[in-house]
Short mmCIF file of C-alpha atoms in Angstrom, two decimals:
data_model
loop_
_atom_site.label_atom_id
_atom_site.label_comp_id
_atom_site.label_asym_id
_atom_site.label_seq_id
_atom_site.Cartn_x
_atom_site.Cartn_y
_atom_site.Cartn_z
CA MET A 1065 40.43 -4.48 40.13
CA GLN A 1066 39.10 -1.88 37.83
CA ASP A 1067 35.74 -2.01 39.61
CA ARG A 1068 37.33 -1.44 43.03
CA LEU A 1069 39.19 1.62 41.69
CA LEU A 1070 35.99 3.00 40.20
CA GLN A 1071 34.30 2.72 43.52
CA ASP A 1072 36.86 4.86 45.26
CA GLY A 1073 37.77 7.34 42.49
CA ILE A 1074 35.68 9.32 40.07
CA LEU A 1075 35.58 8.81 36.38
CA LEU A 1076 33.90 11.88 34.86
CA ILE A 1077 32.56 11.80 31.38
CA ILE A 1078 32.03 15.21 29.68
CA SER A 1079 29.83 14.53 26.68
CA GLY A 1080 27.37 16.32 24.44
CA PRO A 1081 26.88 17.34 20.77
CA SER A 1082 29.47 18.57 18.52
CA GLY A 1083 29.74 22.35 19.23
CA SER A 1084 28.69 22.05 22.85
CA GLY A 1085 32.04 23.24 24.02
CA LYS A 1086 33.30 20.03 25.57
CA GLY A 1087 36.98 20.61 24.65
CA THR A 1088 37.13 24.17 26.12
CA VAL A 1089 35.27 23.19 29.29
CA CYS A 1090 37.63 20.13 29.84
CA LYS A 1091 40.71 22.22 29.36
CA ASN A 1092 39.47 24.44 32.13
CA LEU A 1093 39.24 21.52 34.68
CA GLN A 1094 42.61 22.09 36.32
CA PRO A 1095 45.04 19.45 37.58
CA THR A 1096 45.62 21.60 40.60
CA GLU A 1097 42.05 20.93 41.57
CA GLY A 1098 42.32 17.20 41.23
CA PHE A 1099 41.23 16.74 37.67
CA ALA A 1100 43.29 14.64 35.24
CA LEU A 1101 42.37 14.73 31.51
CA SER A 1102 42.25 11.23 29.95
CA ILE A 1103 44.61 10.77 27.06
CA SER A 1104 43.47 8.90 23.93
CA MET A 1105 45.43 6.33 22.03
CA THR A 1106 45.31 6.77 18.21
CA THR A 1107 46.76 5.38 15.02
CA ARG A 1108 46.51 8.71 13.18
CA THR A 1109 49.71 10.60 12.20
CA GLN A 1110 51.28 12.78 14.87
CA ARG A 1111 50.88 16.45 13.81
CA PRO A 1112 53.59 19.08 14.31
CA GLY A 1113 53.50 20.39 17.83
CA GLU A 1114 51.61 17.34 19.27
CA VAL A 1115 53.47 15.58 22.02
CA HIS A 1116 53.29 11.83 22.45
CA GLY A 1117 51.90 10.91 25.87
CA ILE A 1118 50.38 14.38 26.29
CA ASP A 1119 48.13 15.06 23.36
CA TYR A 1120 47.72 11.40 22.31
CA ILE A 1121 49.37 8.08 22.79
CA PHE A 1122 50.46 7.43 19.25
CA CYS A 1123 50.73 3.87 17.99
CA ASP A 1124 50.33 1.75 14.95
CA LYS A 1125 47.32 -0.39 14.19
CA ASP A 1126 48.88 -3.63 15.32
CA GLN A 1127 49.68 -2.12 18.77
CA PHE A 1128 46.13 -0.70 18.91
CA ARG A 1129 44.49 -3.92 18.10
CA ALA A 1130 46.63 -5.70 20.68
CA VAL A 1131 45.51 -3.37 23.47
CA ARG A 1132 41.95 -3.46 22.32
CA ASP A 1133 41.82 -7.30 22.13
CA ALA A 1134 43.30 -7.56 25.64
CA ASP A 1135 40.34 -5.48 26.91
CA GLY A 1136 42.59 -2.58 27.57
CA LEU A 1137 40.27 0.11 26.20
CA LEU A 1138 37.44 1.81 27.99
CA GLU A 1139 35.90 2.63 24.55
CA HIS A 1140 37.12 2.80 21.03
CA ALA A 1141 35.99 3.95 17.60
CA MET A 1142 37.18 4.35 14.04
CA TYR A 1143 37.14 7.75 12.37
CA GLY A 1144 38.28 8.01 8.78
CA ASN A 1145 40.77 5.23 8.53
CA ASN A 1146 42.16 5.66 12.10
CA TYR A 1147 41.52 4.03 15.44
CA TYR A 1148 40.87 6.05 18.54
CA GLY A 1149 40.49 4.69 21.98
CA THR A 1150 40.77 5.34 25.80
CA PRO A 1151 43.34 3.16 27.58
CA VAL A 1152 42.07 1.70 30.84
CA SER A 1153 45.63 1.71 32.30
CA TYR A 1154 45.98 5.52 32.19
CA VAL A 1155 42.57 6.06 33.71
CA ASN A 1156 43.29 3.58 36.48
CA ASP A 1157 46.68 5.06 37.36
CA GLN A 1158 45.04 8.48 37.71
CA MET A 1159 42.26 7.19 39.88
CA ARG A 1160 44.73 5.28 42.04
CA ASN A 1161 46.37 8.66 42.72
CA GLY A 1162 42.97 10.15 43.90
CA HIS A 1163 42.40 12.21 40.77
CA THR A 1164 39.03 12.76 39.09
CA VAL A 1165 39.66 11.37 35.57
CA VAL A 1166 38.02 13.47 32.89
CA LEU A 1167 36.95 11.89 29.51
CA GLU A 1168 35.80 14.19 26.78
CA ILE A 1169 33.77 11.93 24.50
CA ASN A 1170 30.85 11.89 22.04
CA VAL A 1171 27.39 10.62 23.11
CA VAL A 1172 27.67 7.13 21.52
CA GLY A 1173 31.02 6.53 23.27
CA ALA A 1174 29.89 7.98 26.57
CA LEU A 1175 26.81 5.63 26.73
CA GLN A 1176 29.21 2.69 25.88
CA VAL A 1177 31.39 3.54 28.86
CA LYS A 1178 28.44 4.04 31.19
CA GLU A 1179 27.22 0.56 30.25
CA LYS A 1180 30.58 -0.95 31.15
CA TYR A 1181 31.20 1.21 34.21
CA PRO A 1182 27.89 2.25 35.73
CA GLU A 1183 29.81 4.19 38.46
CA ALA A 1184 31.10 6.67 35.81
CA ILE A 1185 29.42 10.04 36.04
CA LEU A 1186 27.90 11.22 32.85
CA ILE A 1187 27.53 14.88 32.31
CA PHE A 1188 25.74 16.17 29.19
CA LEU A 1189 26.93 19.49 28.05
CA MET A 1190 24.70 21.71 25.93
CA PRO A 1191 24.56 25.39 25.00
CA PRO A 1192 21.31 27.16 26.18
CA THR A 1193 19.53 26.46 22.86
CA PHE A 1194 19.85 24.67 19.60
CA SER A 1195 20.30 28.06 17.90
CA ASP A 1196 23.32 28.68 20.12
CA LEU A 1197 24.70 25.24 19.11
CA ARG A 1198 24.26 25.99 15.36
CA HIS A 1199 25.92 29.33 15.89
CA ARG A 1200 28.94 27.80 17.59
CA LEU A 1201 29.36 25.18 14.90
CA GLU A 1202 29.29 27.92 12.28
CA LEU A 1203 31.57 30.21 14.21
CA ARG A 1204 34.47 27.70 14.67
CA GLY A 1205 34.56 27.25 10.96
CA THR A 1206 36.25 23.85 11.00
CA GLU A 1207 33.53 22.15 9.15
CA ASP A 1208 31.86 22.87 5.79
CA GLU A 1209 28.11 23.64 5.63
CA ALA A 1210 27.05 20.06 4.81
CA GLU A 1211 29.09 18.66 7.83
CA ILE A 1212 27.66 21.37 10.08
CA ASP A 1213 24.11 20.38 8.96
CA ARG A 1214 24.88 16.73 9.63
CA ARG A 1215 26.24 17.46 13.14
CA PHE A 1216 23.33 19.72 13.91
CA ARG A 1217 20.79 17.13 12.91
CA ARG A 1218 22.66 14.56 14.98
CA ALA A 1219 22.51 16.88 18.00
CA TRP A 1220 18.66 16.48 18.05
CA ASP A 1221 19.10 12.64 18.46
CA GLU A 1222 21.79 13.18 21.02
CA VAL A 1223 19.57 15.32 23.24
CA ALA A 1224 17.06 12.52 23.19
CA GLU A 1225 19.61 10.48 25.11
CA LEU A 1226 19.66 12.93 27.93
CA PRO A 1227 17.60 10.81 30.33
CA LYS A 1228 20.45 8.28 30.27
CA TYR A 1229 22.83 10.92 31.71
CA ASP A 1230 23.45 11.67 35.28
CA TYR A 1231 23.57 15.51 34.99
CA LEU A 1232 22.83 18.29 32.47
CA VAL A 1233 25.16 21.21 32.50
CA ILE A 1234 24.22 24.23 30.42
CA ASN A 1235 27.25 25.82 28.82
CA ASP A 1236 26.11 29.47 28.80
CA SER A 1237 29.69 30.39 29.86
CA VAL A 1238 32.85 28.32 30.36
CA GLU A 1239 33.09 29.69 33.91
CA ASN A 1240 29.53 28.65 34.88
CA ALA A 1241 29.87 25.23 33.25
CA VAL A 1242 33.18 24.50 35.04
CA ASN A 1243 31.69 25.66 38.34
CA GLU A 1244 28.75 23.33 38.01
CA ILE A 1245 31.00 20.43 37.20
CA LYS A 1246 33.07 21.08 40.24
CA LEU A 1247 29.86 21.24 42.32
CA ILE A 1248 28.77 17.88 40.85
CA VAL A 1249 32.07 16.24 41.71
CA ALA A 1250 32.12 17.67 45.30
CA SER A 1251 28.53 16.25 45.73
CA GLU A 1252 29.33 12.91 44.26
CA LYS A 1253 32.24 12.48 46.73
CA LEU A 1254 29.49 12.56 49.40
CA LYS A 1255 27.98 9.29 48.14
CA PRO A 1256 28.26 6.45 50.66
CA HIS A 1257 30.16 4.17 48.31
CA ARG A 1258 32.85 6.86 47.82
CA SER A 1259 33.00 7.52 51.65
CA ASN A 1260 34.89 4.41 52.77
CA GLU A 1261 37.62 6.48 54.44
CA LYS A 1262 35.17 8.48 56.46
CA ILE A 1263 33.20 5.38 57.46
CA SER A 1264 36.33 3.63 58.60
CA HIS A 1265 36.86 6.50 61.11
CA PHE A 1266 33.47 5.85 62.76
CA HIS A 1267 34.98 2.93 64.64
CA ASP A 1268 38.50 4.29 65.17
CA ASN A 1269 38.14 5.82 68.64
CA ILE A 1270 35.90 2.98 69.92
CA GLU A 1271 38.64 0.46 69.05
CA ASN A 1272 41.18 2.65 70.83
CA GLY A 1273 39.16 1.97 74.07
CA GLU A 1274 37.15 5.14 74.33
CA MET B 544 0.00 13.92 40.97
CA GLN B 545 2.32 13.44 43.78
CA ASP B 546 4.88 11.70 41.55
CA ARG B 547 4.80 14.67 39.14
CA LEU B 548 5.58 17.09 41.92
CA LEU B 549 8.36 15.00 43.15
CA GLN B 550 9.87 14.82 39.65
CA ASP B 551 10.06 18.71 39.57
CA GLY B 552 10.70 19.56 43.19
CA ILE B 553 13.01 18.07 45.85
CA LEU B 554 12.08 16.11 48.85
CA LEU B 555 15.17 16.13 51.06
CA ILE B 556 15.27 13.64 54.03
CA ILE B 557 17.78 14.36 56.77
CA SER B 558 18.22 11.21 58.73
CA GLY B 559 20.75 9.51 61.00
CA PRO B 560 21.10 8.08 64.56
CA SER B 561 19.67 9.72 67.67
CA GLY B 562 22.32 12.34 68.61
CA SER B 563 23.57 12.94 65.14
CA GLY B 564 22.44 16.50 65.20
CA LYS B 565 19.56 16.24 62.70
CA GLY B 566 17.43 18.84 64.41
CA THR B 567 20.03 21.60 64.67
CA VAL B 568 21.21 21.04 61.08
CA CYS B 569 17.63 21.21 59.85
CA LYS B 570 16.92 24.42 61.77
CA ASN B 571 19.94 25.94 59.92
CA LEU B 572 18.40 25.19 56.45
CA GLN B 573 16.83 28.64 55.85
CA PRO B 574 13.60 29.41 54.17
CA THR B 575 15.36 32.37 52.47
CA GLU B 576 17.47 29.77 50.61
CA GLY B 577 14.52 27.89 49.41
CA PHE B 578 14.18 25.25 52.16
CA ALA B 579 10.89 24.49 53.85
CA LEU B 580 10.87 22.25 56.99
CA SER B 581 8.15 19.72 56.87
CA ILE B 582 5.56 19.84 59.70
CA SER B 583 4.56 16.63 61.51
CA MET B 584 1.06 15.79 62.53
CA THR B 585 0.76 14.39 66.04
CA THR B 586 -1.74 13.25 68.61
CA ARG B 587 0.48 14.15 71.57
CA THR B 588 -0.52 17.01 73.90
CA GLN B 589 0.52 20.59 72.82
CA ARG B 590 3.18 21.84 75.13
CA PRO B 591 3.40 25.43 76.37
CA GLY B 592 5.04 27.63 73.73
CA GLU B 593 4.30 25.20 70.81
CA VAL B 594 2.28 26.75 68.01
CA HIS B 595 -0.23 24.56 66.04
CA GLY B 596 0.76 24.66 62.34
CA ILE B 597 4.30 25.69 63.11
CA ASP B 598 5.80 23.18 65.56
CA TYR B 599 3.25 20.48 64.81
CA ILE B 600 -0.18 19.95 63.47
CA PHE B 601 -1.98 18.87 66.63
CA CYS B 602 -5.01 16.50 66.15
CA ASP B 603 -6.88 13.75 67.91
CA LYS B 604 -6.49 10.07 67.09
CA ASP B 605 -9.63 9.82 65.05
CA GLN B 606 -8.43 12.83 62.80
CA PHE B 607 -5.07 11.14 62.50
CA ARG B 608 -6.41 7.76 61.47
CA ALA B 609 -8.67 9.40 58.94
CA VAL B 610 -5.76 11.06 57.27
CA ARG B 611 -3.56 7.97 57.40
CA ASP B 612 -6.38 5.76 56.04
CA ALA B 613 -6.87 8.25 53.05
CA ASP B 614 -3.17 7.62 52.22
CA GLY B 615 -2.47 11.25 53.37
CA LEU B 616 0.77 10.54 55.16
CA LEU B 617 4.19 10.04 53.72
CA GLU B 618 5.18 7.99 56.75
CA HIS B 619 3.87 7.50 60.26
CA ALA B 620 4.86 5.85 63.53
CA MET B 621 3.67 5.50 67.11
CA TYR B 622 5.93 6.65 70.02
CA GLY B 623 4.55 6.07 73.50
CA ASN B 624 0.86 6.20 73.09
CA ASN B 625 0.89 8.85 70.41
CA TYR B 626 0.80 8.94 66.62
CA TYR B 627 3.29 10.97 64.56
CA GLY B 628 3.15 11.36 60.79
CA THR B 629 4.09 13.57 57.87
CA PRO B 630 1.16 14.96 55.84
CA VAL B 631 1.54 14.59 52.09
CA SER B 632 -0.49 17.73 51.51
CA TYR B 633 1.94 20.05 53.17
CA VAL B 634 4.94 18.61 51.39
CA ASN B 635 3.24 18.84 48.03
CA ASP B 636 2.07 22.48 48.67
CA GLN B 637 5.68 23.48 49.48
CA MET B 638 7.10 21.60 46.45
CA ARG B 639 4.53 23.15 44.14
CA ASN B 640 5.98 26.57 45.23
CA GLY B 641 9.46 25.44 44.29
CA HIS B 642 10.79 24.79 47.75
CA THR B 643 13.13 22.05 48.83
CA VAL B 644 11.09 20.27 51.49
CA VAL B 645 13.17 19.04 54.40
CA LEU B 646 12.05 16.04 56.44
CA GLU B 647 13.93 15.32 59.73
CA ILE B 648 13.26 11.62 60.34
CA ASN B 649 14.75 8.48 61.85
CA VAL B 650 16.35 5.80 59.79
CA VAL B 651 13.32 3.39 59.72
CA GLY B 652 10.98 6.18 58.56
CA ALA B 653 13.57 7.55 56.08
CA LEU B 654 13.79 4.17 54.35
CA GLN B 655 9.96 3.88 54.25
CA VAL B 656 9.71 7.19 52.42
CA LYS B 657 12.45 6.28 50.03
CA GLU B 658 10.60 3.07 49.14
CA LYS B 659 7.48 4.97 48.42
CA TYR B 660 9.20 8.01 46.69
CA PRO B 661 12.45 6.82 45.09
CA GLU B 662 13.03 10.37 43.96
CA ALA B 663 13.46 11.57 47.54
CA ILE B 664 17.05 12.45 48.36
CA LEU B 665 18.28 10.55 51.53
CA ILE B 666 21.09 12.16 53.45
CA PHE B 667 22.59 10.23 56.37
CA LEU B 668 23.93 12.54 59.04
CA MET B 669 26.62 11.28 61.43
CA PRO B 670 29.24 12.72 63.69
CA PRO B 671 32.87 11.87 62.84
CA THR B 672 32.95 8.87 65.12
CA PHE B 673 30.82 6.65 67.36
CA SER B 674 32.54 8.21 70.32
CA ASP B 675 31.37 11.64 69.30
CA LEU B 676 27.86 10.28 68.94
CA ARG B 677 27.88 8.82 72.38
CA HIS B 678 29.37 12.10 73.82
CA ARG B 679 26.60 14.11 72.13
CA LEU B 680 23.86 11.84 73.57
CA GLU B 681 25.32 12.22 77.03
CA LEU B 682 25.80 15.98 76.72
CA ARG B 683 22.30 16.82 75.79
CA GLY B 684 21.07 15.06 78.93
CA THR B 685 17.59 14.41 77.74
CA GLU B 686 17.78 10.56 78.20
CA ASP B 687 18.77 8.43 81.11
CA GLU B 688 21.79 6.09 80.94
CA ALA B 689 19.80 3.05 79.92
CA GLU B 690 18.03 4.99 77.14
CA ILE B 691 21.40 6.37 75.96
CA ASP B 692 22.76 2.85 75.76
CA ARG B 693 19.79 1.66 73.76
CA ARG B 694 20.06 4.57 71.26
CA PHE B 695 23.79 4.12 71.05
CA ARG B 696 23.46 0.36 70.31
CA ARG B 697 20.74 1.11 67.72
CA ALA B 698 23.14 3.59 66.00
CA TRP B 699 25.41 0.66 64.97
CA ASP B 700 22.46 -0.96 63.21
CA GLU B 701 21.48 2.30 61.62
CA VAL B 702 24.95 2.84 60.19
CA ALA B 703 24.68 -0.53 58.53
CA GLU B 704 21.77 0.90 56.47
CA LEU B 705 24.12 3.60 55.00
CA PRO B 706 24.44 1.90 51.62
CA LYS B 707 20.68 2.55 51.08
CA TYR B 708 21.26 6.32 51.41
CA ASP B 709 22.17 8.70 48.62
CA TYR B 710 24.64 10.82 50.63
CA LEU B 711 26.71 10.79 53.81
CA VAL B 712 27.23 14.11 55.49
CA ILE B 713 29.69 14.15 58.41
CA ASN B 714 28.34 16.55 61.16
CA ASP B 715 31.70 17.79 62.41
CA SER B 716 30.24 21.27 62.61
CA VAL B 717 26.76 22.63 61.82
CA GLU B 718 28.21 25.00 59.31
CA ASN B 719 30.05 22.30 57.37
CA ALA B 720 27.08 19.99 57.39
CA VAL B 721 24.76 22.68 56.12
CA ASN B 722 27.13 23.72 53.39
CA GLU B 723 27.42 20.07 52.25
CA ILE B 724 23.65 19.70 52.21
CA LYS B 725 23.30 22.88 50.09
CA LEU B 726 25.99 21.50 47.68
CA ILE B 727 24.03 18.25 47.34
CA VAL B 728 20.77 20.14 46.55
CA ALA B 729 22.49 22.38 43.99
CA SER B 730 23.98 19.33 42.28
CA GLU B 731 20.70 17.36 42.39
CA LYS B 732 18.98 20.24 40.64
CA LEU B 733 21.33 19.51 37.69
CA LYS B 734 19.78 15.98 37.16
CA PRO B 735 18.07 15.70 33.77
CA HIS B 736 14.75 14.81 35.25
CA ARG B 737 14.71 18.05 37.24
CA SER B 738 15.83 20.11 34.27
CA ASN B 739 12.57 20.26 32.27
CA GLU B 740 12.59 24.00 32.20
CA LYS B 741 16.10 24.22 30.77
CA ILE B 742 15.32 21.53 28.28
CA SER B 743 12.15 23.33 27.12
CA HIS B 744 14.44 26.33 26.26
CA PHE B 745 16.51 24.21 23.87
CA HIS B 746 13.85 24.50 21.21
CA ASP B 747 12.49 27.99 21.94
CA ASN B 748 14.55 29.96 19.41
CA ILE B 749 14.12 27.27 16.77
CA GLU B 750 10.44 27.55 17.01
CA ASN B 751 10.68 31.30 16.83
CA GLY B 752 12.08 30.87 13.32
CA GLU B 753 15.83 31.35 14.02
#
């Protein structure tokens, strides 16, 4: 069932090192253009201003484990003492409605999803240079120096995984990155396995007796 | 050597049934936009108005066999009593210059090239319906009724090969088909194995001491 949906719809995974700008780029993939951002499930505490079902699906650990054990998660991980995961049900609902479901996810998680769903489209997002990446990590000021160092060193290992990705998008500006992602999606829609509707029309007129 | 070139450049194969409009679409892929049409080698007689080295590379059968036996052809076939083939040397020269080399070729030949060069991009061109295909074959009036029947029946087998292709482009208008082909090429240039130059920049500033 899930496989069939993934044949028709598109599961788009935007991945890349910490500081590559994944979040901002994903926020600019508009629902009006057919994109639907995936919503994660988490056991962490709901913060003021966060809306259940929009920012996250908040749940307790027993609920999370129940979904996970029923194979209801595309991928999952533990950060700090909290679970995070991507519910399959939401992704499938959106794809059933013809949306391109966007998953913003780190490199380890992205490769996990690709292994499970080879039809997923993996996009590696990266600033033009490692210096730019370092600069972005420092600018946003959400991590201390030691954590920035750690993320920056990890980025080198993450770039080594690039050959496993389907596309590389250079995030020199949000606008350029978003345009390249749209171009990729438009092109991927021309793959034969996503063209069942067009192919079904080949025979229409013949069967109508022309 | 050839493999390396094919990693960097793009070999684009426009294929599809007789009557799908391959020739017209290919003629509209402009050199000013980086496209270079491949030139076939043939032993058939040069017709008035045809220019050697532009329309075809004309040669005698001994010359043709010599190139073929030296593995100098991407694909080759015999029609009537004449040889036709695609010289590797021309393709490589164009790719070395950064062009997207366009090969207009029938389904059998396209699949042969793909087997030899998996990096080649195979586009299946098809009118919206089989009725449209039939109509086009009849309109152009270059074949008699029996030959039209034969080509039309063959088209059904050719469409069955669609899953082996990378993309399906519906030729509802030359303009739409050309635009979709350009989109495919732009997207394919974002594949990691064609992004060596971008990737080489990742490290530039680091090595410069930043």
